[in-house]
mmCIF file of C-alpha atoms and ligand atoms in Angstrom:
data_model
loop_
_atom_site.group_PDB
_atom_site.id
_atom_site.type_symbol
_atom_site.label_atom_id
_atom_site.label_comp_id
_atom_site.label_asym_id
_atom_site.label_seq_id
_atom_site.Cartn_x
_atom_site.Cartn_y
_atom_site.Cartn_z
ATOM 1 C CA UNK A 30 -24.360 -287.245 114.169
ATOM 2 C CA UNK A 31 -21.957 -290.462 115.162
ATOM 3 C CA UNK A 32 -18.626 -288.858 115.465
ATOM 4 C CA UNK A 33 -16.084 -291.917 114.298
ATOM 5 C CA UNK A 34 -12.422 -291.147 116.037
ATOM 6 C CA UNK A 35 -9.391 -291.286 113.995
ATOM 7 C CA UNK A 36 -7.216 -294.201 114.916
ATOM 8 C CA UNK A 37 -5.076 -291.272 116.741
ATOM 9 C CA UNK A 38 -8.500 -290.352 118.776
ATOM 10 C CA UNK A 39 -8.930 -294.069 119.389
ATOM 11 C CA UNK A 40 -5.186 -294.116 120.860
ATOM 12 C CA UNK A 41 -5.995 -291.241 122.682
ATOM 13 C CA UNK A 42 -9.726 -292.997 124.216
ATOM 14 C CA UNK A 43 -7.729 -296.409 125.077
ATOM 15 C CA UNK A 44 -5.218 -293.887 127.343
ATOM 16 C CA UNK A 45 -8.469 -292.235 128.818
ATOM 17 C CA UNK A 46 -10.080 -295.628 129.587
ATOM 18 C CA UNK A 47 -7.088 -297.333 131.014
ATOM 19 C CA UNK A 48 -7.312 -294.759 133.900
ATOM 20 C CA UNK A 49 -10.641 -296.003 134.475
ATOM 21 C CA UNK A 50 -9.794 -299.755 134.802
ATOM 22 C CA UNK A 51 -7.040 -298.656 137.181
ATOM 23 C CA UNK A 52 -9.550 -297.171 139.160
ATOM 24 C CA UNK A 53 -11.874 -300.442 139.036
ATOM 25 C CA UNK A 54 -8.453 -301.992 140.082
ATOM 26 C CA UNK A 55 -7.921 -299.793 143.219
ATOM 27 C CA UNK A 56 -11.715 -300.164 144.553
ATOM 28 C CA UNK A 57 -11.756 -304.050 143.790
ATOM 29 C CA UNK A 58 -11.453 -305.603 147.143
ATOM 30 C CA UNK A 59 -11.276 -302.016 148.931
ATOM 31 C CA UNK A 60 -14.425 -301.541 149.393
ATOM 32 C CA UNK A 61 -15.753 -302.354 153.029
ATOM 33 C CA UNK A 62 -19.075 -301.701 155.807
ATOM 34 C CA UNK A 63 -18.142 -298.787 158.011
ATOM 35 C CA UNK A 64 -16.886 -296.559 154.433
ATOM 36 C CA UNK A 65 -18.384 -293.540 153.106
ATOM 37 C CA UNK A 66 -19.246 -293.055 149.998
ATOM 38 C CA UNK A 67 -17.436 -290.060 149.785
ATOM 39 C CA UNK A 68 -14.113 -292.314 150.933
ATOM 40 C CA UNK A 69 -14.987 -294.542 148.182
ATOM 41 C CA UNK A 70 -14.986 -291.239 145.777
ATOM 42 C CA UNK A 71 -11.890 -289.934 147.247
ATOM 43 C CA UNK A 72 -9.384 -293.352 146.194
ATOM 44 C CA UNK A 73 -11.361 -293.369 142.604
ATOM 45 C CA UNK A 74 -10.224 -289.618 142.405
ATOM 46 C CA UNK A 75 -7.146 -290.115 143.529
ATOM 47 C CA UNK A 76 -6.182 -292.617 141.045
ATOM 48 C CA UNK A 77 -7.651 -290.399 138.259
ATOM 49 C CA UNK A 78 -5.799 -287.117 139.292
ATOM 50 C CA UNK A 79 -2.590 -289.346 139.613
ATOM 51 C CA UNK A 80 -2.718 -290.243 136.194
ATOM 52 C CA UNK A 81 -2.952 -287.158 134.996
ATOM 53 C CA UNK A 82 -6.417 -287.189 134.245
ATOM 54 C CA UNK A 83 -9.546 -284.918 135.671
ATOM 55 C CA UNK A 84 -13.002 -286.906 136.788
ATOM 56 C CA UNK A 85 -14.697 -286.223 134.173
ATOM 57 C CA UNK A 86 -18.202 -286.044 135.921
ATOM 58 C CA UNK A 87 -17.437 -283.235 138.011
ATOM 59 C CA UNK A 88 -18.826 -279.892 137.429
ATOM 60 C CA UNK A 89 -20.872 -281.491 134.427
ATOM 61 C CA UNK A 90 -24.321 -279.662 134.550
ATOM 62 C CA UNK A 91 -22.482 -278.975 138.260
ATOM 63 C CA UNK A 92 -23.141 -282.457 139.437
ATOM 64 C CA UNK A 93 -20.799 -281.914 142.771
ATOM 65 C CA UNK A 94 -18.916 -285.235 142.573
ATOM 66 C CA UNK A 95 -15.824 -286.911 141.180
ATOM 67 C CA UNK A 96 -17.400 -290.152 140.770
ATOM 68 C CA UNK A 97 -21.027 -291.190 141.297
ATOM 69 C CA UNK A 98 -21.555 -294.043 144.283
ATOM 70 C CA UNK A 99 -25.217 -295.273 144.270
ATOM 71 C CA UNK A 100 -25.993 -297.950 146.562
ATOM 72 C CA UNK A 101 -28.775 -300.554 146.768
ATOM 73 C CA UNK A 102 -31.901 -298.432 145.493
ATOM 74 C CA UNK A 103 -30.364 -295.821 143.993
ATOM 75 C CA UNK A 104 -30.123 -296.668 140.279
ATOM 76 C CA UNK A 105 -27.490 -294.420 139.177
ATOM 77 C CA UNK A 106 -25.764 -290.468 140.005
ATOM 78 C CA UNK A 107 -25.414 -290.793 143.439
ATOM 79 C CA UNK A 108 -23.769 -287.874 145.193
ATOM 80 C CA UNK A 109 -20.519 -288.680 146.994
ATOM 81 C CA UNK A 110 -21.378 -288.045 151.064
ATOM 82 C CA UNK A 111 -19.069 -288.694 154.290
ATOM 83 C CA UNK A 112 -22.301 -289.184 155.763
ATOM 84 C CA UNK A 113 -23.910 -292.074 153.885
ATOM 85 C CA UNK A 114 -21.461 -295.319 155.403
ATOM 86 C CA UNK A 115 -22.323 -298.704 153.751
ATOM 87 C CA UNK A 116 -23.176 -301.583 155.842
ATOM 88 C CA UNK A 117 -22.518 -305.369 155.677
ATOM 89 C CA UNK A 118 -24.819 -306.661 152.580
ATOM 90 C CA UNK A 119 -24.957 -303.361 150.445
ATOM 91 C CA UNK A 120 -24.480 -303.302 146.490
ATOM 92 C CA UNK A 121 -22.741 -300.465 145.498
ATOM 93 C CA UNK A 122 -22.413 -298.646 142.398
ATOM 94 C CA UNK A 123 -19.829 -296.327 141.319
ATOM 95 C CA UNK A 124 -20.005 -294.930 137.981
ATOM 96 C CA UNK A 125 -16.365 -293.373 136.902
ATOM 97 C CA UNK A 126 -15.005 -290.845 134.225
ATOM 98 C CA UNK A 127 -12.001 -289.991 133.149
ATOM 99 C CA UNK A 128 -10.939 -287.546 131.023
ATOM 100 C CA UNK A 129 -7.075 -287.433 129.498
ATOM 101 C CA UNK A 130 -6.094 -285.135 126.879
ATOM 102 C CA UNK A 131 -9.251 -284.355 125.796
ATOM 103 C CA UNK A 132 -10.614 -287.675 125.749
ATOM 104 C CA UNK A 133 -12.722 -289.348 128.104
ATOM 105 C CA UNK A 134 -13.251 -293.438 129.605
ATOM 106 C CA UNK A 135 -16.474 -294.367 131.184
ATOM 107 C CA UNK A 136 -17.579 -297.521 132.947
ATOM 108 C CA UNK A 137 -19.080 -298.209 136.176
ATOM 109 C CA UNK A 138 -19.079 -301.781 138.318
ATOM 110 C CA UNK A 139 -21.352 -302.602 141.380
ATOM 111 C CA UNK A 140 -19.529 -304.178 144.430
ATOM 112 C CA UNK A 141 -20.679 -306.109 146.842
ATOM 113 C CA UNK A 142 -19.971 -304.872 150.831
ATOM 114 C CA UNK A 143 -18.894 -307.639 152.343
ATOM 115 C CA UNK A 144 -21.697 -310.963 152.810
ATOM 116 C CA UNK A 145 -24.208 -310.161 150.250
ATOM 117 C CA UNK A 146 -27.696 -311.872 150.006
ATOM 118 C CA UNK A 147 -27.830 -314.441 147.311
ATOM 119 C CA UNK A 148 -30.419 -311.899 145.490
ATOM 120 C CA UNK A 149 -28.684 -309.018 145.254
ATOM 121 C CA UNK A 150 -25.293 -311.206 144.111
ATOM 122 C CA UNK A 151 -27.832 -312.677 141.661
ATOM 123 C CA UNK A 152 -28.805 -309.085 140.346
ATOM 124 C CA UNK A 153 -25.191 -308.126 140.073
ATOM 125 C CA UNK A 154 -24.107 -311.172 137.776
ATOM 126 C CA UNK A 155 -27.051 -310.882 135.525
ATOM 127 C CA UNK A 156 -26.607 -306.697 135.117
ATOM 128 C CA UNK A 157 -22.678 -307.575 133.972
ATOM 129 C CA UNK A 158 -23.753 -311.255 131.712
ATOM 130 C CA UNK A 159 -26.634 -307.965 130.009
ATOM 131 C CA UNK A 160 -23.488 -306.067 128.841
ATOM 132 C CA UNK A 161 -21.588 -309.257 127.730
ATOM 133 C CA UNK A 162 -24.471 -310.319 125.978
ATOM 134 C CA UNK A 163 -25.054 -306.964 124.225
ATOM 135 C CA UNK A 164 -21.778 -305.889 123.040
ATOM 136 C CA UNK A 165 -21.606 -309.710 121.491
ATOM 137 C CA UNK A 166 -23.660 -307.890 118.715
ATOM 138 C CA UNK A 167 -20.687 -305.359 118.758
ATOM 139 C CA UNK A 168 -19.631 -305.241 115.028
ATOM 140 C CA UNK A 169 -19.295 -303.155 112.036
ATOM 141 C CA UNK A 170 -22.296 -303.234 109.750
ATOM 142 C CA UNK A 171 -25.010 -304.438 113.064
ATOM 143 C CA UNK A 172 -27.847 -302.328 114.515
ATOM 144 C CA UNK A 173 -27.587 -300.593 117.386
ATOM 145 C CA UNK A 174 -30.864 -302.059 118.390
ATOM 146 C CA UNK A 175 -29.409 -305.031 118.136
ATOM 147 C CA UNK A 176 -27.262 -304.642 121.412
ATOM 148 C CA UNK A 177 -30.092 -303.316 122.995
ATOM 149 C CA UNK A 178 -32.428 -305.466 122.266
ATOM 150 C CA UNK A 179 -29.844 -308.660 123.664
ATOM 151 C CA UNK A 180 -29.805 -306.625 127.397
ATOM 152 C CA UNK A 181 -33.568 -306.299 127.757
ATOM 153 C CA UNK A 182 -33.739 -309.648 126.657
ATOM 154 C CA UNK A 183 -31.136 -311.016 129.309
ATOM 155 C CA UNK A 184 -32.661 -308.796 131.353
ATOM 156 C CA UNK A 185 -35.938 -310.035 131.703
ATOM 157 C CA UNK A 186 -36.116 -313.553 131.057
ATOM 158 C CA UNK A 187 -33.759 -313.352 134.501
ATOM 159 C CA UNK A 188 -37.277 -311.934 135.903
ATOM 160 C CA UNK A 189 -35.732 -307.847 136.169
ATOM 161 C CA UNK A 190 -36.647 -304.800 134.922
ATOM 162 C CA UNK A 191 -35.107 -302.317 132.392
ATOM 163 C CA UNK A 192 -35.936 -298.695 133.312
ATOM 164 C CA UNK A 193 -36.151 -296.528 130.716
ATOM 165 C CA UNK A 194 -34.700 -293.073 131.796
ATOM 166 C CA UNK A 195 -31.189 -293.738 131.547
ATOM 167 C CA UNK A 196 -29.513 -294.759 128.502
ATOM 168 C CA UNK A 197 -25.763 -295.640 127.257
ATOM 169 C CA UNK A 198 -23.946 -293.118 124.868
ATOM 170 C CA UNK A 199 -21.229 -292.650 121.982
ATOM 171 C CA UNK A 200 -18.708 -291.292 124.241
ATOM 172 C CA UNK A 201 -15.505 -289.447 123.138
ATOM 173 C CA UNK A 202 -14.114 -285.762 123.551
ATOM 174 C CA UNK A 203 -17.636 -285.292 125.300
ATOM 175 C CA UNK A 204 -19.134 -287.367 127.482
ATOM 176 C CA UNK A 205 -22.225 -287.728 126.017
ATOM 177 C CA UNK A 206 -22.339 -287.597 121.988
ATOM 178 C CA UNK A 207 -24.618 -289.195 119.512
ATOM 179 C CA UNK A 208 -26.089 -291.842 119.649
ATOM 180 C CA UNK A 209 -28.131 -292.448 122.565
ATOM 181 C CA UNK A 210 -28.057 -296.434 123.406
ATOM 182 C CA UNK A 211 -31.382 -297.705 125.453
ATOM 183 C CA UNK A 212 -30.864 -301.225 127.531
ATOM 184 C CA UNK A 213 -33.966 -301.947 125.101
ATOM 185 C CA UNK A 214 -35.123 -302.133 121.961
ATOM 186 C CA UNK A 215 -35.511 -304.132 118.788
ATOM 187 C CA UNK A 216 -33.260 -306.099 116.312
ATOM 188 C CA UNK A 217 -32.251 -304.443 112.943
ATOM 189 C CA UNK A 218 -33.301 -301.093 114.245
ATOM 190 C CA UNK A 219 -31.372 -298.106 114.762
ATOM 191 C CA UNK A 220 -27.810 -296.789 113.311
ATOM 192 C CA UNK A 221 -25.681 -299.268 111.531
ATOM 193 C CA UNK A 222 -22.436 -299.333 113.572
ATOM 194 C CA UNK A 223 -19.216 -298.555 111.628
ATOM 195 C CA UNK A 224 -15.372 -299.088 112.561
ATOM 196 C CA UNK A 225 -14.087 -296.432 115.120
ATOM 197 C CA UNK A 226 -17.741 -295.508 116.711
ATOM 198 C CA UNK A 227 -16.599 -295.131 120.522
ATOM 199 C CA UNK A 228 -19.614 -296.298 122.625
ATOM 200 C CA UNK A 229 -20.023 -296.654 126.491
ATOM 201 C CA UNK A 230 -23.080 -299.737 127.157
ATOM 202 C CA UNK A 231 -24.679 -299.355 130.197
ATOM 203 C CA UNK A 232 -27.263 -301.717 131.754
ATOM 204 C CA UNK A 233 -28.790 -300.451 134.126
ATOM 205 C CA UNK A 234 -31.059 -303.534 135.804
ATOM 206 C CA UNK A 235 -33.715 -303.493 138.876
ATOM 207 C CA UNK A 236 -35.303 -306.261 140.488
ATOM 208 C CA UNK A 237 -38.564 -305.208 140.702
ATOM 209 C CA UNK A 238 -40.317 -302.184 138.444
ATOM 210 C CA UNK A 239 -38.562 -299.786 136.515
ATOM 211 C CA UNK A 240 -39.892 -296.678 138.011
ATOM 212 C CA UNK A 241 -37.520 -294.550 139.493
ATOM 213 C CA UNK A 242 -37.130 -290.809 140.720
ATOM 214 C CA UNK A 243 -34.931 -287.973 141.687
ATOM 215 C CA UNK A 244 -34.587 -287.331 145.067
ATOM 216 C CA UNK A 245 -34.134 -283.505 146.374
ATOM 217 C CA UNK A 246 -30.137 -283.603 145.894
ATOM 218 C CA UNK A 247 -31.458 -283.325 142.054
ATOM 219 C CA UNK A 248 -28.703 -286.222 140.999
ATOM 220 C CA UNK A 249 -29.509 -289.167 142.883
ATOM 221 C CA UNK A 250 -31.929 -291.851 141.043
ATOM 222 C CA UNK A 251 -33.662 -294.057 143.213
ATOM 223 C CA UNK A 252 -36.211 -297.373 142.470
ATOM 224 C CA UNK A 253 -40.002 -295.732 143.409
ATOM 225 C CA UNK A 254 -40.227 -299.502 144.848
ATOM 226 C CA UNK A 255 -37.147 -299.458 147.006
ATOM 227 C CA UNK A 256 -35.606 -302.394 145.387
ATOM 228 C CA UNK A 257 -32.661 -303.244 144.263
ATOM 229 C CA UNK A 258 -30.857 -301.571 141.258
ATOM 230 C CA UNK A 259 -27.317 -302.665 139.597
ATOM 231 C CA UNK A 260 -25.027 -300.946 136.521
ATOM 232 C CA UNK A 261 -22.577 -302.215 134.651
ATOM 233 C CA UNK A 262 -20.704 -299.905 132.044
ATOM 234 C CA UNK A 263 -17.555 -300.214 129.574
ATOM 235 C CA UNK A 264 -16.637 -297.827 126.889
ATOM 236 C CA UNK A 265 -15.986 -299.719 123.834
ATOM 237 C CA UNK A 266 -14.131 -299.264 120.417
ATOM 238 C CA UNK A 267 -15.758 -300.339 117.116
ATOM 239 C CA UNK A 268 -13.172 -302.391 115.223
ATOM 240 C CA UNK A 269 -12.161 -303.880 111.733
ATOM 241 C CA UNK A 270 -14.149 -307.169 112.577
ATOM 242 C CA UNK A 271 -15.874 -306.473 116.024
ATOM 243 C CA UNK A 272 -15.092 -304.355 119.208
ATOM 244 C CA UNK A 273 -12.113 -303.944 122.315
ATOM 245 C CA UNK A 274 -13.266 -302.663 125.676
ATOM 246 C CA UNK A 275 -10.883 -299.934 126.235
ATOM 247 C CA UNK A 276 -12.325 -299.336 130.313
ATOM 248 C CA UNK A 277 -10.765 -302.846 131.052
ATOM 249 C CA UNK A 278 -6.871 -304.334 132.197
ATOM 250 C CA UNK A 279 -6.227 -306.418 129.393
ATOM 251 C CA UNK A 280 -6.168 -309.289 131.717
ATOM 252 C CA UNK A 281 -9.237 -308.506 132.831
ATOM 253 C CA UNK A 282 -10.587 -308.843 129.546
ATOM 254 C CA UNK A 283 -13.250 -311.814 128.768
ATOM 255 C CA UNK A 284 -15.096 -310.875 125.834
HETATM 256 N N1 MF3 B 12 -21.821 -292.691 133.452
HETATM 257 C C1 MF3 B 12 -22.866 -291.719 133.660
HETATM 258 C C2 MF3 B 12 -23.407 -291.339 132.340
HETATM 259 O O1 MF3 B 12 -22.896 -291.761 131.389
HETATM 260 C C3 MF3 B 12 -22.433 -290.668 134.561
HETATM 261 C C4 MF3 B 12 -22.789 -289.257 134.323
HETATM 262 S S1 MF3 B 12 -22.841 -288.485 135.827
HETATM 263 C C5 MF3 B 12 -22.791 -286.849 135.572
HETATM 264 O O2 MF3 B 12 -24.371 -290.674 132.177
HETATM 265 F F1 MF3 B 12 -22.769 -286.293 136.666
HETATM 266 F F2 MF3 B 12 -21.717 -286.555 134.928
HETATM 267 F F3 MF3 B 12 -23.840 -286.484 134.836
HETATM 268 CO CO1 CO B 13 -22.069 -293.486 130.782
#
């Protein structure tokens, strides 16, 4: 069942996913070789806690971090470690949520570590053009399939791959609710999307197959191929005539 919030739940989901975007806005240009991910972790959880929020992810099925941080190969769930430092050239992931009075944000953005190679920057801007390009479809009375459908088509015709383990999700006093949104699928299928649905769209690209596995931690996803793997995540709000990211800085905002 696709729970649609009250405009008093939607108030209270635009609170939740402005602590997220401040977190996006601490890590943006903060993120440097010679880090851990678990110092990464530590300033996203900071800013949550600060805000009077908890990190949502922690203690969920007893995944052990505040924030995922997946980097390069690792496709998504990666487990916050002082011992894994990025290096010059790494993509990293890190997947954040927040909840506030009951109500949670969730979005993720891959940064770049410094000098990048033009193929991983590549993979990056594609992964965040697949959720521009699917929440265009964003709109009372469309198919769900019809936002995924626009990511695996973004998706590949850039030459990538959409694995098919991990999905997007209605999002709202729990993190995951109804209904589950694949990066793929076809037009006109699926539920018909109504004002005040609260969704959070995740592509999740990789350059070469879409195979992945778990390692031994039992979070952390990584390509079978060892290549390269981006996300890119906003919760959204269903409105009147189309949809508001509510894990964004309204200057941030290019919809
Ligand atoms: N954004 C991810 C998701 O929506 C993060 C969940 S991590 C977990 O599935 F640890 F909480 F499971
Ligand atoms: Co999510």
């Amino acid at each position: 069942m696709i729970v649609v919030k009250t405009p008093r739940e939607q108030d209270l989901m635009r609170k939740a996913g402005h602590v997220v975007a401040l977190v996006f806005e601490a890590l943006e240009g903060n993120i440097h070789a010679g880090m851990s991910t678990l110092d990464v972790a530590n300033i996203a959880e900071k800013v949550i806690r600060d805000n009077g929020a908890y990190p949502t992810f922690l203690g969920y099925y007893d995944y052990p971090g505040a924030v995922c941080v997946s980097v390069n190969d690792e496709l998504v769930h990666g487990i916050p470690s002082k011992h894994r430092i990025l290096r010059e050239g790494d993509i990293v992931s890190v997947d954040v949520g927040a909840t506030l009075n009951g109500y949670i944000g969730d979005a993720c953005r891959t940064y770049l570590v410094g000098i990048v190679p033009e193929n991983a920057r590549r993979l990056v801007r594609i992964t965040e053009e697949c959720f521009w390009e699917g929440v265009k479809h964003a709109r009372p009375g469309a198919r769900l399939g019809d936002i995924s459908h626009a990511i695996q088509v973004h998706a590949e015709k850039n030459g990538y791959s959409v694995p098919r383990e991990y999905t997007g999700h209605g999002v709202g006093s729990k993190l995951h609710e109804d209904p589950y949104i694949p990066n793929y699928g076809e037009e006109g299928t699926g539920p018909v999307l109504k004002e005040g649905m609260t969704l959070a769209i995740e592509p999740m690209i990789a350059e070469g197959r879409p195979e992945c596995r778990t390692m031994k931690d039992n979070w952390t996803a990584r390509m079978k191929d060892g290549k390269l793997s981006s996300h890119y995540e906003n919760s959204i709000l269903i409105t009147k005539d189309g949809y508001e990211v509510l894990t964004m800085l309204k200057e941030d905002h290019h919809g």
